[in-house]
mmCIF file with all atom_site columns, C-alpha atoms in Angstrom:
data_model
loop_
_atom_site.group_PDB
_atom_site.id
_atom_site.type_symbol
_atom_site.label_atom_id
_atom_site.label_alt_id
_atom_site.label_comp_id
_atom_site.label_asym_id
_atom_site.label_entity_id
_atom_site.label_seq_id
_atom_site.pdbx_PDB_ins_code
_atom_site.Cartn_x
_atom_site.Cartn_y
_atom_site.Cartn_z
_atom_site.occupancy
_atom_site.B_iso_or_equiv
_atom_site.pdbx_formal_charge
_atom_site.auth_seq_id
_atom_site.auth_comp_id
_atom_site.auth_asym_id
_atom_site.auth_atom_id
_atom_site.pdbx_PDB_model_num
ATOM 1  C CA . UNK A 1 1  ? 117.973 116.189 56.901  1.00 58.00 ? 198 UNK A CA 1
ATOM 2  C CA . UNK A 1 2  ? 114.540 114.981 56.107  1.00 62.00 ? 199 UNK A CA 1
ATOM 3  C CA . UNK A 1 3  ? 111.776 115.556 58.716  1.00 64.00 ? 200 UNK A CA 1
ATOM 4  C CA . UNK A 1 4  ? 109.484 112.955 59.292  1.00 61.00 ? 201 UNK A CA 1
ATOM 5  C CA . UNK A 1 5  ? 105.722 113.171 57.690  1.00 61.00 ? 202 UNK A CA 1
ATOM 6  C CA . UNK A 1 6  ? 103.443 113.049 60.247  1.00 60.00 ? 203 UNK A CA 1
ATOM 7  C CA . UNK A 1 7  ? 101.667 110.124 59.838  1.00 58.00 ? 204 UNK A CA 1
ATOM 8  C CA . UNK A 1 8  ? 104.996 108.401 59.983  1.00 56.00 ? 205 UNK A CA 1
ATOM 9  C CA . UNK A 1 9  ? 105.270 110.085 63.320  1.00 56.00 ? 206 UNK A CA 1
ATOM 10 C CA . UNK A 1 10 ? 102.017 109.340 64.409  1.00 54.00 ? 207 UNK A CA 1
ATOM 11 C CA . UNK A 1 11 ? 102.335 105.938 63.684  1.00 55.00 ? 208 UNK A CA 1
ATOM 12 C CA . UNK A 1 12 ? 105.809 105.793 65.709  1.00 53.00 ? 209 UNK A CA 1
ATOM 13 C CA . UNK A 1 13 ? 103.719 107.242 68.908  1.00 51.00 ? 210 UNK A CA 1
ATOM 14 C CA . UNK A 1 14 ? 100.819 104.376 68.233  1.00 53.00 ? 211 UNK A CA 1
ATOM 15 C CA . UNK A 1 15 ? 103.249 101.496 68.038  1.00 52.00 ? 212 UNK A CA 1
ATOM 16 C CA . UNK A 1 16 ? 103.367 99.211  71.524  1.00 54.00 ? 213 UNK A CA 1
ATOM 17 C CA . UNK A 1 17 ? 106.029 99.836  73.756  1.00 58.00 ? 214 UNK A CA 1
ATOM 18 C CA . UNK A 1 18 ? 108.009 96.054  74.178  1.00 65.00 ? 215 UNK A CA 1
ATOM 19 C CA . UNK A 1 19 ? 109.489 95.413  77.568  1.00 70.00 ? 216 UNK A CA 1
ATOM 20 C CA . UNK A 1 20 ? 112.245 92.871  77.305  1.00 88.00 ? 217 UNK A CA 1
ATOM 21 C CA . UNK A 1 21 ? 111.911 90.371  79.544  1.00 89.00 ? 218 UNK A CA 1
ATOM 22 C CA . UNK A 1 22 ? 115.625 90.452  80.919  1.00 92.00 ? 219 UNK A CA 1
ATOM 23 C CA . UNK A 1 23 ? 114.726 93.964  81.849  1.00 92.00 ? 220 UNK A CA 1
ATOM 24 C CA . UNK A 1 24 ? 111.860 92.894  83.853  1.00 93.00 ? 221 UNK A CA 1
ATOM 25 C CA . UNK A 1 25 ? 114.111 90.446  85.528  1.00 95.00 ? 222 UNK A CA 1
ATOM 26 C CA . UNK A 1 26 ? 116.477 93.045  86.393  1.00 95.00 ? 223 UNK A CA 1
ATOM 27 C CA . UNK A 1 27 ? 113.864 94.933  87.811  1.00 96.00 ? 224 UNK A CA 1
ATOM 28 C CA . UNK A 1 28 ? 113.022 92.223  89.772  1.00 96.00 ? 225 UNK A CA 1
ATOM 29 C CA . UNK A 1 29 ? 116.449 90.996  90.834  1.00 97.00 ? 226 UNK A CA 1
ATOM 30 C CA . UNK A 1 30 ? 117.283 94.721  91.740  1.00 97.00 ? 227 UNK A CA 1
ATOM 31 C CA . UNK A 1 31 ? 113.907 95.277  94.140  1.00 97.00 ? 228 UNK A CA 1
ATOM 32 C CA . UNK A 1 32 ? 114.101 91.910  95.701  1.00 97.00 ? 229 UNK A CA 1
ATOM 33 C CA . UNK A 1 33 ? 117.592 92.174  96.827  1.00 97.00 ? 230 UNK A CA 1
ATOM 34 C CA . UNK A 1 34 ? 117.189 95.508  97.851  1.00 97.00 ? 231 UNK A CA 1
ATOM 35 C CA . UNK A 1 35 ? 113.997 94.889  99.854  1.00 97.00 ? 232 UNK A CA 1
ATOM 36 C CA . UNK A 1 36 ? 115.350 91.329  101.629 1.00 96.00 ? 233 UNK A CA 1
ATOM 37 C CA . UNK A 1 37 ? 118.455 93.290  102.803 1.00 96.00 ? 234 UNK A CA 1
ATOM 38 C CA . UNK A 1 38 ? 115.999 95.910  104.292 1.00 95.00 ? 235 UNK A CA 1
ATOM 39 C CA . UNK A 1 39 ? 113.572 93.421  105.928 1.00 93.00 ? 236 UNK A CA 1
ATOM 40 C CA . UNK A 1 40 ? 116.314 91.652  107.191 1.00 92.00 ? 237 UNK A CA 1
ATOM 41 C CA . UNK A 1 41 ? 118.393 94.412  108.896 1.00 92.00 ? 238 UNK A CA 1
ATOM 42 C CA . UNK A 1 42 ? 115.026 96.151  109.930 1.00 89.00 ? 239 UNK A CA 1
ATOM 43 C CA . UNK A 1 43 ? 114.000 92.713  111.516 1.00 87.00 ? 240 UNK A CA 1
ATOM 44 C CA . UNK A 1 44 ? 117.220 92.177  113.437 1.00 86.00 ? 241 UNK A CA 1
ATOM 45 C CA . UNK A 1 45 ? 116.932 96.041  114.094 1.00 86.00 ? 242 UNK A CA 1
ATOM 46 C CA . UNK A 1 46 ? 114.008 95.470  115.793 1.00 81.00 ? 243 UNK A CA 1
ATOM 47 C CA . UNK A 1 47 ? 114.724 92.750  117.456 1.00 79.00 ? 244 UNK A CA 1
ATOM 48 C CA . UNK A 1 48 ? 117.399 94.624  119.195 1.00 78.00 ? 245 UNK A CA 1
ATOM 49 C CA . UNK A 1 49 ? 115.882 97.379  119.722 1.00 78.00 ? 246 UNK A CA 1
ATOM 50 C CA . UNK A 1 50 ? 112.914 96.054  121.720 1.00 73.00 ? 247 UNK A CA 1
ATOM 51 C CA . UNK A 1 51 ? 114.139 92.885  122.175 1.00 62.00 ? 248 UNK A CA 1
ATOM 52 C CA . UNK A 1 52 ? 112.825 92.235  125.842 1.00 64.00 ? 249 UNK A CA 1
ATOM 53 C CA . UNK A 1 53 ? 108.796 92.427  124.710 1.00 69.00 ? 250 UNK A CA 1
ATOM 54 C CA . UNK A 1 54 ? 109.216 91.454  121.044 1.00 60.00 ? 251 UNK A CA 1
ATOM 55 C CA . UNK A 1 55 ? 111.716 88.169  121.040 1.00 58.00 ? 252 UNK A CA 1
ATOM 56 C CA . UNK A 1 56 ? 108.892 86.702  123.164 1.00 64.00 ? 253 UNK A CA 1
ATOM 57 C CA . UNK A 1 57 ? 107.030 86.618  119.737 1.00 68.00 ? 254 UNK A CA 1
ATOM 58 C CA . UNK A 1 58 ? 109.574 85.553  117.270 1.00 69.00 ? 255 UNK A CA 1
ATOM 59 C CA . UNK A 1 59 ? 112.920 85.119  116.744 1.00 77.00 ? 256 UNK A CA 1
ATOM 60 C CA . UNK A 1 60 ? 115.024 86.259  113.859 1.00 80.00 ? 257 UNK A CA 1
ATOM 61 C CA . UNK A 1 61 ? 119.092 84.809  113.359 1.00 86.00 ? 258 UNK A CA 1
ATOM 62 C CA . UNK A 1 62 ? 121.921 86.496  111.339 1.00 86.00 ? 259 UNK A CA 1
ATOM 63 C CA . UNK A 1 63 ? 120.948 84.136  108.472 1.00 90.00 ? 260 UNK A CA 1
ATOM 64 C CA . UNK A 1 64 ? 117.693 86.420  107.964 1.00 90.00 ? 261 UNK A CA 1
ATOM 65 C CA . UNK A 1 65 ? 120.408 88.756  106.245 1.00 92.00 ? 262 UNK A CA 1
ATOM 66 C CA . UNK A 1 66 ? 120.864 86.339  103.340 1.00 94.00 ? 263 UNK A CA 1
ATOM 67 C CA . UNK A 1 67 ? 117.597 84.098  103.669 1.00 95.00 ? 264 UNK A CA 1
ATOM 68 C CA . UNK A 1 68 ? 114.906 87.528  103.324 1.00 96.00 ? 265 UNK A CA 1
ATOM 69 C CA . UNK A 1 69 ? 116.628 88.692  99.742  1.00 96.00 ? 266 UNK A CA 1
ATOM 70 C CA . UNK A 1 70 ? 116.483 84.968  98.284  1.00 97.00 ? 267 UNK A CA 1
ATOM 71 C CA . UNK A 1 71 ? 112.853 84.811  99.223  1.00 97.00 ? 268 UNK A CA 1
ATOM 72 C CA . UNK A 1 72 ? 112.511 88.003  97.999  1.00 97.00 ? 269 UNK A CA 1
ATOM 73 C CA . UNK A 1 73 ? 114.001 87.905  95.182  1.00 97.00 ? 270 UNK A CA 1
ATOM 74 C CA . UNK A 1 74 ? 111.779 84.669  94.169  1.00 98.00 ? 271 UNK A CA 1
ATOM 75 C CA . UNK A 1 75 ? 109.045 86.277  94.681  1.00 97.00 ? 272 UNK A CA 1
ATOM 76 C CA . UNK A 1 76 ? 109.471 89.520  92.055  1.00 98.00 ? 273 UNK A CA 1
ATOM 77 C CA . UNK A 1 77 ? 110.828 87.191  89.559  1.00 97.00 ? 274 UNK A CA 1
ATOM 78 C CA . UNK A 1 78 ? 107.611 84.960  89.745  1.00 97.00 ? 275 UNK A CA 1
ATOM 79 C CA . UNK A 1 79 ? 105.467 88.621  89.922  1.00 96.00 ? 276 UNK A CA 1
ATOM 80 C CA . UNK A 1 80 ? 107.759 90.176  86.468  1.00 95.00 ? 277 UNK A CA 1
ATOM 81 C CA . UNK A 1 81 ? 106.819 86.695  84.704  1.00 95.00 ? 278 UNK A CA 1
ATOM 82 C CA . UNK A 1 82 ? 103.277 87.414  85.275  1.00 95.00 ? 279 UNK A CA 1
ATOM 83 C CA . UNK A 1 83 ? 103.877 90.785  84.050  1.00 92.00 ? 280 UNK A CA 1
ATOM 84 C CA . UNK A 1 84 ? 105.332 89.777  81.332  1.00 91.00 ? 281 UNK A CA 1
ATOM 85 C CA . UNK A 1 85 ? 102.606 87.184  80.224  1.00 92.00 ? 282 UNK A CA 1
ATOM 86 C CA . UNK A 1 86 ? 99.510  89.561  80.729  1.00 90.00 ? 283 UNK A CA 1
ATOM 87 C CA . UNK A 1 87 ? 101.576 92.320  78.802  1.00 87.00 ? 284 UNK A CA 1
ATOM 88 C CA . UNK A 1 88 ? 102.189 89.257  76.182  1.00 86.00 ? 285 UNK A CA 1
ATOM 89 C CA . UNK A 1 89 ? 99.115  88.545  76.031  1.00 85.00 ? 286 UNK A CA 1
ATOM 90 C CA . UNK A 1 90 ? 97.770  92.540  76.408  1.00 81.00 ? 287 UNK A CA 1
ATOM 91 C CA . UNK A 1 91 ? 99.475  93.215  73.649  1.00 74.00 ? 288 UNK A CA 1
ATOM 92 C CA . UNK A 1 92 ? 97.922  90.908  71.298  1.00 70.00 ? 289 UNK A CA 1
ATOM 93 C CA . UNK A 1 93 ? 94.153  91.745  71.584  1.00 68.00 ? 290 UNK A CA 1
ATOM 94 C CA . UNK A 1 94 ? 92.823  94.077  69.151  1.00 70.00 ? 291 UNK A CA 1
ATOM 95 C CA . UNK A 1 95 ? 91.567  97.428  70.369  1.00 67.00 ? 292 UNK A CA 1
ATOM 96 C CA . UNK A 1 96 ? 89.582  100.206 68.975  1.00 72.00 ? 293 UNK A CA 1
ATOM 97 C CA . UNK A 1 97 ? 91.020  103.923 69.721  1.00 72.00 ? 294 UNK A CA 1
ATOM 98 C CA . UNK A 1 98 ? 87.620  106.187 70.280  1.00 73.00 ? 295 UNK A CA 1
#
């Protein structure tokens, strides 16, 4: 087996690392779901909890359980875009390695 010359490996270590942008998304989708089911149980946990000094505040309804990871969700798909498009962007300037 022929071992590779080490420019060819050096170049291999230069090149850009490509995020694909359905694995962003699944990032996203994962964290988003995962942190509305957390805010919402921990809301309605709360609520329970202390719900004498607290409800006088706010008031949070079984439908926070499926309303928080929608909103959530939203929200880290619109933040891995952005990603995305500055590392799209990133990627394209020319830099200089000191």
């Amino acid at each position: 087996m022929a071992t590779p010359t080490p420019i060819a490996t050096r170049k291999a270590a230069e090149a850009p690392v490509k995020t694909r942008l359905t694995t962003l998304l699944a990032i996203a989708v994962t964290f988003g779901v995962t942190t509305g089911v957390v805010e919402g149980i921990g809301l309605l946990l709360f609520q329970h909890l202390n719900w004498r000094q607290w409800a006088r505040l706010m008031h949070v309804s079984a439908p926070i359980l499926w309303i928080s990871p929608i909103v959530d969700t939203a929200l880290f798909v619109v933040l891995a875009f952005a990603v995305w498009i500055v590392g799209r962007v990133v990627s394209r300037v020319n830099t200089t390695q000191v």
